[in-house]
XYZ file of C-alpha atoms in Angstrom:
690
model
C 67.883 -16.585 114.618
C 70.851 -15.482 116.291
C 73.666 -14.334 114.148
C 77.629 -16.316 113.848
C 80.316 -14.776 114.753
C 81.571 -13.623 110.837
C 78.008 -11.665 110.162
C 78.022 -10.399 113.171
C 81.737 -8.508 112.219
C 79.924 -8.338 108.634
C 77.250 -6.021 110.174
C 79.740 -3.942 112.690
C 82.269 -3.561 110.493
C 79.165 -2.433 107.762
C 78.474 0.356 111.106
C 81.424 1.757 111.003
C 81.629 2.388 107.751
C 78.157 4.388 108.077
C 79.385 5.671 110.802
C 82.484 7.312 108.879
C 80.610 8.765 106.083
C 78.968 10.506 107.896
C 81.993 12.267 109.366
C 82.994 15.612 107.892
C 87.230 14.833 108.192
C 88.632 12.989 105.863
C 90.188 9.290 106.849
C 92.345 7.342 104.502
C 93.183 3.685 106.058
C 96.488 2.923 104.604
C 98.211 -0.308 104.377
C 101.945 -0.844 105.744
C 103.839 -1.427 102.923
C 107.019 0.513 103.349
C 108.743 -0.546 100.539
C 106.498 -0.217 97.785
C 104.722 3.002 99.504
C 101.074 3.038 101.343
C 98.317 1.706 99.292
C 95.283 3.267 100.686
C 92.305 0.806 101.193
C 89.491 2.429 102.620
C 88.183 5.978 102.737
C 84.826 7.603 103.812
C 82.439 10.168 101.973
C 84.184 13.041 103.036
C 86.663 11.784 100.456
C 85.158 10.916 97.879
C 83.167 15.168 98.286
C 86.807 16.644 98.794
C 88.774 15.466 95.829
C 86.553 14.379 92.980
C 87.842 10.667 93.026
C 85.561 8.236 93.412
C 86.089 5.564 95.911
C 87.036 2.801 93.349
C 89.207 5.030 91.946
C 91.273 5.262 95.199
C 91.716 1.830 96.068
C 95.242 0.152 95.758
C 96.954 3.812 94.834
C 99.552 5.658 96.835
C 98.065 8.848 99.422
C 100.642 11.032 97.551
C 98.200 10.951 95.095
C 96.537 13.925 96.789
C 99.913 15.892 96.437
C 101.576 18.188 93.995
C 103.649 21.295 93.610
C 103.105 23.133 95.972
C 103.245 19.831 98.801
C 106.129 20.825 100.853
C 108.738 17.737 100.643
C 109.509 18.612 104.043
C 106.338 18.109 105.339
C 106.666 15.015 103.242
C 110.183 13.742 104.349
C 109.327 14.524 107.978
C 105.919 12.387 107.833
C 107.512 9.169 105.594
C 110.474 9.629 109.043
C 107.191 8.765 111.482
C 105.569 5.938 109.380
C 108.679 3.855 109.950
C 109.378 4.634 113.439
C 105.709 3.792 113.697
C 105.117 6.861 115.162
C 101.762 8.807 115.170
C 102.930 12.245 112.723
C 101.049 15.898 112.238
C 101.641 18.267 109.524
C 99.714 20.405 107.324
C 99.743 19.830 104.398
C 98.467 20.996 100.834
C 97.441 18.699 98.932
C 94.929 18.431 95.509
C 91.702 17.550 93.837
C 90.828 15.947 91.009
C 90.775 19.155 89.201
C 94.004 20.321 89.788
C 92.090 22.794 93.050
C 95.161 22.836 96.273
C 93.094 22.619 99.255
C 95.032 22.309 102.827
C 94.793 19.880 105.556
C 95.623 19.501 109.127
C 96.609 15.458 109.169
C 96.886 13.514 111.554
C 98.791 9.818 110.816
C 98.359 6.697 113.627
C 99.237 3.246 113.722
C 97.174 0.793 113.652
C 97.251 -1.975 115.536
C 94.905 -6.167 116.296
C 94.138 -7.866 119.270
C 98.639 -9.258 119.838
C 99.854 -6.010 118.802
C 100.607 -6.152 114.771
C 101.215 -3.128 113.065
C 98.582 -3.328 110.905
C 97.196 -0.325 108.979
C 98.222 3.502 108.802
C 95.081 5.721 109.642
C 95.384 9.690 108.198
C 92.511 12.120 109.811
C 93.060 15.382 107.584
C 90.647 18.444 108.379
C 90.185 20.737 105.636
C 92.151 23.836 107.202
C 91.597 26.473 103.963
C 89.810 28.220 105.159
C 91.714 29.437 108.090
C 94.641 29.477 106.019
C 92.845 31.459 104.120
C 92.532 34.222 107.030
C 95.828 33.447 107.875
C 97.316 34.385 105.193
C 95.267 37.617 104.402
C 95.841 38.176 108.473
C 99.808 37.823 107.424
C 98.992 40.014 104.351
C 97.241 42.560 106.464
C 99.482 42.678 108.953
C 102.747 43.208 106.436
C 101.631 46.464 104.759
C 100.716 48.054 108.343
C 103.860 47.863 109.402
C 105.263 48.473 105.420
C 102.660 51.420 105.087
C 104.002 54.748 106.256
C 101.142 55.745 107.686
C 101.419 55.395 112.124
C 99.299 52.665 113.255
C 98.021 52.806 116.766
C 95.458 50.212 119.111
C 94.840 51.320 122.074
C 92.425 48.996 124.700
C 89.298 51.274 126.075
C 91.987 53.012 129.089
C 93.702 54.678 126.731
C 96.775 52.026 126.485
C 98.676 51.676 123.453
C 98.732 47.673 122.904
C 99.895 47.967 119.532
C 101.921 50.670 116.547
C 103.726 49.589 113.067
C 106.489 49.526 111.759
C 104.944 53.278 110.274
C 105.364 55.090 114.041
C 108.056 53.519 114.739
C 109.982 55.410 111.272
C 107.896 58.674 112.430
C 108.225 59.159 116.117
C 112.097 57.749 116.538
C 109.802 55.991 119.609
C 110.680 51.810 119.033
C 107.196 49.418 119.824
C 108.869 48.497 123.761
C 108.603 52.090 124.227
C 105.720 53.388 123.624
C 103.098 50.225 125.193
C 100.840 50.515 127.519
C 101.580 54.478 127.306
C 99.153 56.841 126.181
C 98.918 58.398 123.374
C 98.832 61.680 124.098
C 102.131 62.287 125.663
C 103.774 62.781 121.799
C 101.582 66.049 122.239
C 103.188 68.333 121.001
C 101.362 71.374 123.552
C 98.458 70.410 125.657
C 95.263 70.265 124.353
C 91.870 72.507 125.355
C 89.825 70.857 127.770
C 87.185 71.463 125.302
C 89.117 69.386 122.642
C 89.467 66.606 125.233
C 85.729 66.520 125.588
C 84.424 66.391 122.228
C 87.501 64.112 121.478
C 86.311 61.051 123.659
C 82.192 62.267 122.804
C 82.502 61.307 119.616
C 84.262 58.103 119.657
C 81.943 57.877 123.071
C 79.488 57.936 120.547
C 80.326 55.228 118.309
C 81.488 57.273 115.478
C 85.473 57.595 114.294
C 86.944 61.442 115.239
C 88.706 63.133 112.466
C 91.580 66.259 112.878
C 94.375 66.446 113.439
C 97.476 66.760 116.083
C 100.530 68.464 116.607
C 103.413 66.282 117.778
C 106.873 65.886 119.118
C 108.900 63.273 117.834
C 111.702 61.687 119.963
C 114.769 63.888 118.799
C 112.007 67.404 119.824
C 110.866 67.796 116.100
C 107.699 68.721 115.626
C 105.138 67.532 113.496
C 101.684 67.635 112.459
C 99.338 64.332 111.506
C 96.056 64.066 110.190
C 94.212 61.085 111.982
C 90.882 59.115 112.261
C 89.942 57.519 115.790
C 87.935 54.802 114.768
C 86.382 53.356 117.503
C 86.860 48.660 117.210
C 84.138 46.270 118.556
C 84.167 43.017 118.857
C 81.495 40.335 118.020
C 79.257 40.890 120.931
C 79.682 44.925 119.111
C 80.678 46.479 122.583
C 83.820 47.970 122.303
C 86.833 46.862 122.769
C 89.829 48.656 121.192
C 91.038 52.582 118.892
C 92.383 52.999 115.449
C 93.985 55.763 114.963
C 95.546 56.319 111.929
C 98.219 58.712 111.194
C 99.054 59.846 107.701
C 102.571 62.790 108.875
C 100.989 66.114 107.472
C 104.659 68.267 107.866
C 105.181 68.573 104.344
C 101.676 69.758 103.209
C 101.519 71.949 105.635
C 104.863 74.012 105.307
C 104.181 73.547 101.751
C 101.041 75.860 102.001
C 102.132 77.923 104.137
C 105.039 78.694 101.415
C 102.645 78.889 98.900
C 99.219 80.545 100.992
C 103.636 83.303 101.413
C 103.555 83.391 97.979
C 100.180 83.522 97.181
C 100.074 86.902 99.499
C 103.838 88.528 99.126
C 106.479 89.585 96.060
C 108.934 88.197 95.296
C 111.781 90.286 94.785
C 110.405 92.753 97.434
C 109.068 90.001 100.033
C 106.928 92.433 100.935
C 103.140 91.965 101.032
C 101.714 91.671 97.189
C 98.666 93.774 95.679
C 96.384 91.105 97.105
C 97.524 91.377 100.367
C 97.046 94.972 100.666
C 93.122 94.601 98.283
C 92.749 92.022 101.333
C 93.745 95.011 104.657
C 92.074 97.481 102.748
C 88.618 95.927 102.783
C 88.362 95.424 105.747
C 89.523 98.207 106.471
C 86.686 99.420 105.072
C 84.264 97.303 106.664
C 85.789 98.976 110.530
C 84.172 101.425 112.364
C 87.887 103.297 111.488
C 87.537 103.106 107.951
C 87.629 107.381 107.807
C 90.872 107.513 109.691
C 92.614 105.609 106.765
C 94.291 106.097 103.280
C 95.616 104.682 100.302
C 99.482 105.939 99.448
C 101.247 105.449 96.873
C 104.225 105.094 95.897
C 106.748 105.201 92.600
C 110.102 105.226 92.431
C 111.268 107.765 89.579
C 113.526 106.664 87.049
C 113.525 103.563 87.727
C 113.504 102.111 84.900
C 116.550 104.011 83.741
C 118.405 102.904 86.463
C 117.588 99.022 86.295
C 118.257 99.799 82.036
C 122.136 101.147 83.838
C 122.540 98.874 86.597
C 121.532 96.116 86.116
C 117.802 94.042 87.087
C 119.444 92.073 89.318
C 120.680 95.056 90.614
C 117.506 97.097 90.545
C 115.432 93.425 93.019
C 117.792 93.861 95.372
C 117.200 97.534 95.746
C 113.581 97.006 95.488
C 114.088 95.023 98.811
C 116.024 96.923 100.048
C 113.550 99.571 100.159
C 110.813 97.314 101.350
C 112.636 96.570 104.676
C 113.501 101.047 105.211
C 109.850 101.681 104.632
C 108.314 99.162 106.573
C 109.978 99.832 109.698
C 108.497 102.807 109.984
C 104.681 101.346 109.793
C 103.061 102.505 113.475
C 99.836 101.226 113.856
C 98.060 97.657 113.649
C 96.800 98.389 110.620
C 98.725 99.617 108.176
C 100.630 97.703 105.736
C 103.817 98.204 102.814
C 102.931 96.533 99.550
C 104.791 96.141 96.633
C 102.203 96.834 94.226
C 103.988 96.964 90.324
C 107.542 97.581 89.143
C 108.323 100.511 90.727
C 105.003 101.117 92.756
C 104.985 100.827 96.815
C 101.071 101.032 98.435
C 100.703 101.491 101.448
C 97.141 102.255 103.591
C 98.646 105.218 106.562
C 96.964 105.711 109.401
C 95.999 108.985 109.061
C 93.491 109.495 112.116
C 92.392 113.125 113.390
C 95.629 114.719 111.713
C 95.421 117.619 109.078
C 95.894 117.150 105.827
C 99.935 119.001 106.877
C 100.814 116.129 108.447
C 100.213 113.559 107.115
C 101.960 114.875 104.189
C 104.265 115.744 106.537
C 104.740 112.383 107.796
C 104.550 110.749 103.591
C 108.600 113.356 102.424
C 109.058 110.983 105.532
C 109.056 108.109 104.230
C 109.637 109.957 101.017
C 113.075 110.494 101.993
C 114.140 107.210 103.859
C 112.945 106.136 100.624
C 115.203 108.223 98.948
C 118.084 107.639 101.524
C 121.047 106.818 98.780
C 122.031 102.835 97.758
C 125.582 101.510 97.223
C 125.919 100.575 93.943
C 128.897 98.964 91.992
C 130.396 102.847 90.933
C 129.137 104.457 94.402
C 126.495 106.077 95.831
C 123.008 105.784 94.358
C 120.810 108.877 95.281
C 115.961 108.187 94.490
C 114.161 109.726 94.468
C 110.093 108.768 95.211
C 106.001 111.042 94.427
C 102.756 109.566 97.114
C 99.419 109.865 95.207
C 96.638 109.395 98.866
C 92.887 108.388 98.248
C 90.953 108.569 101.959
C 89.253 106.031 103.152
C 85.553 106.112 102.396
C 85.454 109.605 101.685
C 87.448 109.327 98.300
C 86.318 105.365 97.420
C 84.595 102.775 99.259
C 86.253 99.703 97.258
C 90.097 99.049 97.293
C 89.244 100.056 92.466
C 87.698 102.550 93.476
C 91.030 103.634 96.074
C 93.755 102.573 94.540
C 92.337 104.291 91.155
C 91.964 107.843 93.024
C 95.442 107.202 94.810
C 97.296 107.015 91.454
C 95.244 110.221 89.704
C 96.851 111.837 93.043
C 100.168 110.253 92.100
C 100.236 111.161 88.109
C 99.807 114.962 89.893
C 102.799 115.217 91.915
C 105.564 113.008 89.172
C 104.006 116.167 87.229
C 104.953 118.074 89.756
C 108.615 116.904 90.137
C 110.784 114.569 92.180
C 109.526 114.066 95.961
C 106.228 115.359 95.793
C 103.396 114.470 97.428
C 99.786 115.171 96.427
C 95.905 114.704 97.555
C 93.455 112.882 95.844
C 91.180 115.825 94.354
C 87.940 115.359 92.435
C 89.051 117.345 89.443
C 91.912 115.246 88.716
C 89.270 112.902 88.369
C 86.571 114.766 85.789
C 90.445 115.249 83.768
C 90.664 111.068 84.379
C 87.273 110.886 82.678
C 87.963 113.791 80.232
C 90.778 111.867 79.310
C 88.725 108.282 77.930
C 86.300 110.388 76.513
C 88.812 111.875 74.392
C 90.350 108.302 73.612
C 87.181 107.121 73.073
C 86.143 109.903 70.441
C 89.322 109.526 69.095
C 89.326 105.682 68.131
C 86.260 106.590 65.988
C 87.246 109.430 64.483
C 90.507 107.911 62.971
C 88.127 104.680 61.681
C 85.860 107.653 60.104
C 89.240 109.464 58.906
C 87.789 112.934 60.746
C 91.362 113.516 60.672
C 92.843 115.817 58.726
C 97.091 117.467 58.088
C 98.092 121.300 57.588
C 101.443 122.394 56.411
C 103.235 124.785 57.056
C 106.389 126.291 54.924
C 109.546 125.799 55.259
C 111.374 128.192 53.693
C 116.058 128.476 51.693
C 117.493 131.958 52.301
C 116.042 133.068 48.929
C 112.314 133.051 49.505
C 111.578 129.923 48.365
C 109.969 126.987 49.194
C 111.907 124.621 49.534
C 110.111 121.839 51.680
C 107.201 121.495 54.906
C 106.178 120.140 57.474
C 102.934 118.516 58.026
C 100.795 118.967 60.841
C 96.978 116.940 62.328
C 94.637 118.498 63.642
C 91.405 116.984 65.435
C 88.750 119.878 63.427
C 85.471 118.094 64.922
C 85.634 116.431 69.178
C 83.996 115.324 71.200
C 81.785 118.599 71.931
C 82.100 119.019 68.126
C 85.188 121.237 68.968
C 88.254 121.133 67.252
C 91.648 119.512 69.482
C 94.535 120.905 70.731
C 97.501 118.086 68.454
C 99.780 118.834 72.557
C 95.409 117.332 74.131
C 95.285 114.121 71.798
C 99.048 113.385 70.514
C 99.751 112.190 74.623
C 96.077 110.146 74.720
C 97.102 108.782 71.720
C 100.381 107.016 72.983
C 99.271 106.419 76.501
C 96.387 104.270 74.674
C 98.737 102.533 71.726
C 96.161 104.925 69.509
C 99.094 106.419 67.940
C 99.771 103.265 65.480
C 97.130 104.514 63.265
C 97.295 107.595 64.165
C 101.028 107.727 62.224
C 99.375 105.974 59.458
C 96.622 108.202 59.158
C 98.287 111.187 59.084
C 101.274 109.474 56.745
C 98.782 108.817 54.091
C 97.534 111.267 53.402
C 100.703 113.116 53.308
C 101.525 110.510 50.738
C 98.825 111.696 48.539
C 99.933 115.199 49.369
C 102.866 114.346 47.455
C 101.495 112.845 44.784
C 99.903 116.210 43.961
C 103.379 117.980 44.299
C 104.702 115.754 41.447
C 102.219 115.617 39.745
C 101.818 119.219 39.808
C 105.542 119.527 39.282
C 106.876 120.290 42.764
C 109.431 118.980 43.510
C 108.840 119.911 47.929
C 109.846 117.132 50.432
C 107.463 117.012 53.456
C 107.884 116.083 57.291
C 106.297 114.094 59.446
C 107.052 113.338 62.760
C 106.494 109.766 64.534
C 106.805 109.119 67.603
C 110.055 107.719 69.709
C 107.329 104.032 70.344
C 106.474 103.572 67.042
C 109.454 101.851 66.015
C 109.942 98.774 68.817
C 106.378 97.964 66.359
C 107.058 95.834 63.513
C 104.171 95.936 62.126
C 103.707 99.238 62.311
C 107.556 99.995 59.586
C 106.099 96.867 57.645
C 102.878 99.385 56.825
C 104.761 102.358 56.665
C 106.962 100.827 53.966
C 103.927 99.238 52.238
C 101.592 102.810 52.465
C 104.569 104.531 50.152
C 105.335 101.623 48.296
C 101.597 101.860 47.393
C 101.444 105.215 46.324
C 104.172 105.081 44.067
C 105.445 108.182 45.674
C 109.762 109.067 45.660
C 110.076 107.229 48.984
C 113.150 110.078 49.235
C 111.409 113.466 49.496
C 109.668 112.437 52.729
C 111.157 113.273 55.957
C 110.143 112.131 59.462
C 111.321 113.526 62.418
C 112.280 112.326 65.812
C 113.464 113.320 69.038
C 116.070 113.263 70.542
C 114.045 111.012 73.303
C 115.412 107.613 70.845
C 118.856 108.100 71.444
C 118.013 107.279 75.865
C 116.754 103.748 74.167
C 118.644 101.357 72.417
C 118.187 98.827 72.099
C 118.378 96.639 68.689
C 114.185 96.322 67.309
C 114.671 100.687 66.665
C 117.823 99.666 65.486
C 116.963 97.361 63.028
C 113.301 99.736 62.800
C 115.391 103.003 61.423
C 117.721 100.874 59.708
C 115.090 99.321 57.487
C 113.230 102.711 56.593
C 116.417 104.124 56.020
C 117.611 101.503 53.578
C 113.963 101.885 51.892
C 115.327 105.720 50.827
C 113.173 107.131 53.773
C 114.788 110.424 55.220
C 115.846 111.331 58.762
C 115.687 114.693 60.778
C 116.284 115.511 64.871
C 113.732 117.508 65.915
C 114.039 119.800 68.913
C 118.083 119.851 68.498
C 119.758 121.076 71.331
C 117.861 119.982 74.583
C 117.860 117.072 75.902
C 120.271 114.098 75.264
C 121.887 114.430 72.762
C 124.297 112.245 71.340
C 127.130 113.207 68.426
C 127.940 109.935 67.690
C 124.626 108.414 67.708
C 123.962 111.159 65.335
C 125.215 109.041 61.571
C 124.034 106.420 63.344
C 120.410 106.809 62.565
C 120.786 108.109 59.167
C 119.929 111.678 59.838
C 119.594 113.979 56.898
C 118.541 117.278 59.250
C 118.291 118.781 62.295
C 116.187 121.417 63.134
C 116.982 123.887 66.108
C 114.609 124.279 68.825
C 112.396 127.348 69.252
C 113.483 128.003 72.653
C 116.931 128.818 71.299
C 115.680 130.932 67.966
C 113.589 132.588 70.326
C 115.332 136.631 71.349
C 117.740 136.275 68.995
C 120.235 138.108 68.267
C 119.950 139.568 71.690
C 120.391 137.159 73.897
C 124.397 135.867 73.805
C 123.970 132.227 75.312
C 120.941 131.378 72.321
C 123.409 132.606 69.599
C 125.730 131.045 71.250
C 124.195 127.934 71.089
C 123.148 128.296 67.755
C 126.421 128.627 65.640
C 127.391 125.486 67.436
C 124.948 123.658 66.393
C 125.155 125.389 62.811
C 128.749 124.434 63.232
C 128.877 120.715 64.121
C 125.763 120.265 61.600
C 127.583 122.090 58.450
C 130.924 119.394 59.710
C 128.705 116.532 59.503
C 127.033 117.545 55.853
C 123.220 117.800 57.172
C 121.188 120.522 56.577
C 119.831 122.591 59.325
C 116.339 123.236 59.702
C 116.001 126.248 62.739
C 111.765 126.256 63.763
C 109.622 129.608 65.606
C 110.950 131.734 63.330
C 109.193 134.951 64.794
C 110.192 138.328 63.039
C 112.789 139.766 61.136
C 116.188 139.966 63.438
C 115.905 136.415 63.387
C 115.420 135.245 60.281
C 118.241 137.801 59.046
C 120.556 136.443 62.247
C 120.163 132.488 61.148
C 119.855 133.272 57.019
C 123.754 135.348 57.737
C 124.916 132.355 59.814
C 124.154 129.289 57.172
C 120.936 127.973 58.099
C 119.793 126.379 55.609
C 115.491 126.491 55.835
C 113.497 129.275 58.066
C 110.140 128.188 59.346
C 108.397 129.688 61.645
C 104.565 132.099 61.109
C 107.355 134.893 59.846
C 107.224 133.489 57.266
C 103.518 131.010 57.389
C 101.775 129.580 59.544
C 99.773 126.285 58.882
C 97.145 126.321 57.261
C 94.744 122.699 55.699
C 97.508 120.613 52.528
C 94.498 121.315 50.266
C 94.545 125.769 50.613
C 98.732 124.779 51.485
C 98.764 123.193 47.836
C 96.205 125.924 45.958
C 98.360 128.286 47.527
C 101.713 126.654 46.081
C 99.740 125.907 42.379
C 98.363 129.543 42.245
C 102.615 131.174 42.857
C 103.847 128.730 40.101
């Protein structure tokens, strides 16, 4: 049975609704009531699915139900104007779901007319473009990030022609994007690249791999730049390489900093010369070569550089080192020769000796020392320098830098002992002597720990022949080989190794025990103990001296500390403070070897002296030597004016004793009167005579 017209229309409407419900686009139909605002009369299933609203809820509602705080008001206004003008309008809007989730739609609104042309509805077709907007946003963010990046980003086509550069490229290179589009990136190269480098570069990219390396480029203004780059192939959806992406970082400052650090690592900041590290590496390289035996390691030592620093200041000393380095560097004439500043007042030289004789090499080194010793200007005029040199030959006298340096240093020490401006070559006996010093040091260390050192005493006599005081001398009777070791040999070892501190405290302790025995026997005889000048720099040592005296309960006034004139050279506060502390405690001081060195009368009272000792060199040949007579009389006169007691050392004959006594010398000491003997033996002798 055929359908009636009304039934046919209803069936057609159901078919159209079913068709619209299968669309992925959102379809919303409203009436045309613009005064009250259009109301929804139909939504398809896509609207229900996307927004979460039911059809029943939406029917009769305003389309603005879907809008929210971020919906563009200008777009809404443009839509309203189009609806009033009954024309089609397209916009992109942010809408919101029932749960408040935003989503983007591309809206197309068309007016709908009936058969008579009357405007009856508005049909809004909306395509969900949320994902597209997200991609666009990400792309915009990505583009903005690339443009803001300080790195240079370059995109080229497969032909290698630039199609894009970012703002970082423009800032770093000085070129605008318009200037470089279509060019190849290599137009900026500082120098042409080698063919092998080009082949390696393109071979990597053609394999589909990223190339990593560095370019040296030129800015538009001509400035040199170092770029660290990663160049990668970019493939399209079909997997075919369509472009190349290059990301470059300016590492010029980093490279310059590395060069500065490299220079600092291998050069001395004061002299500007290579340092010990670079010299060591150069020597090691030379030792590996066939020419090793043609080279020698030379150590130059400046004479009295410490005193120059004290006199003129460290700034002057630093400038002096710089000037010396430049002088010596000018005299190098072989490719592997290298001059380095290896210590405070020492320079090291890798010297080409070739087949020269020792005499010829010595002559060249004397030239270097002479050049070094050429006078320099100071604030008060010209200043002459002197230097010594020690030489060790590569391979023959050492197959490592440390061995060569040790041997050259031994030769330098021998040169300094020989006098200023001397040159010495390493000899095997120098090493033997050095080993002897090490053996002595180790044995002395154990001897001090085991309290194996003893003291001897030498009496000092008044004019009437009585013992008025005495000097304590240290003895090492059982040395490394079971034999006695001379103080002249082991005292320098103690001073050089720092053992002089415990050694002196050991001697002092034994001296205090002897003083206690003298007190017990009612003998008021003071004892003199020698102190090295270096000890006065050690506040802890001074504390130890005071503590020992306090524990012994001996009268400090019966202890005389003998110091040498070298202490006059040291005007540091710590030295004066140490002397002041000991003097305040009641200890007296005697100045040994007076007149032989740097005596300064202004310091005699400052050092709290009670006694002067005339050196044995002035006592020799008395009374026959006129110069010695004059010197001795002068010392005695000075002492009387300063109210100081005087001791004459080295009295070995009656004529000397008579002359000294006749001129008012207070005490006499020497083999004529008494030879040093062990403390207990000396003490027993006094008790016997009592």
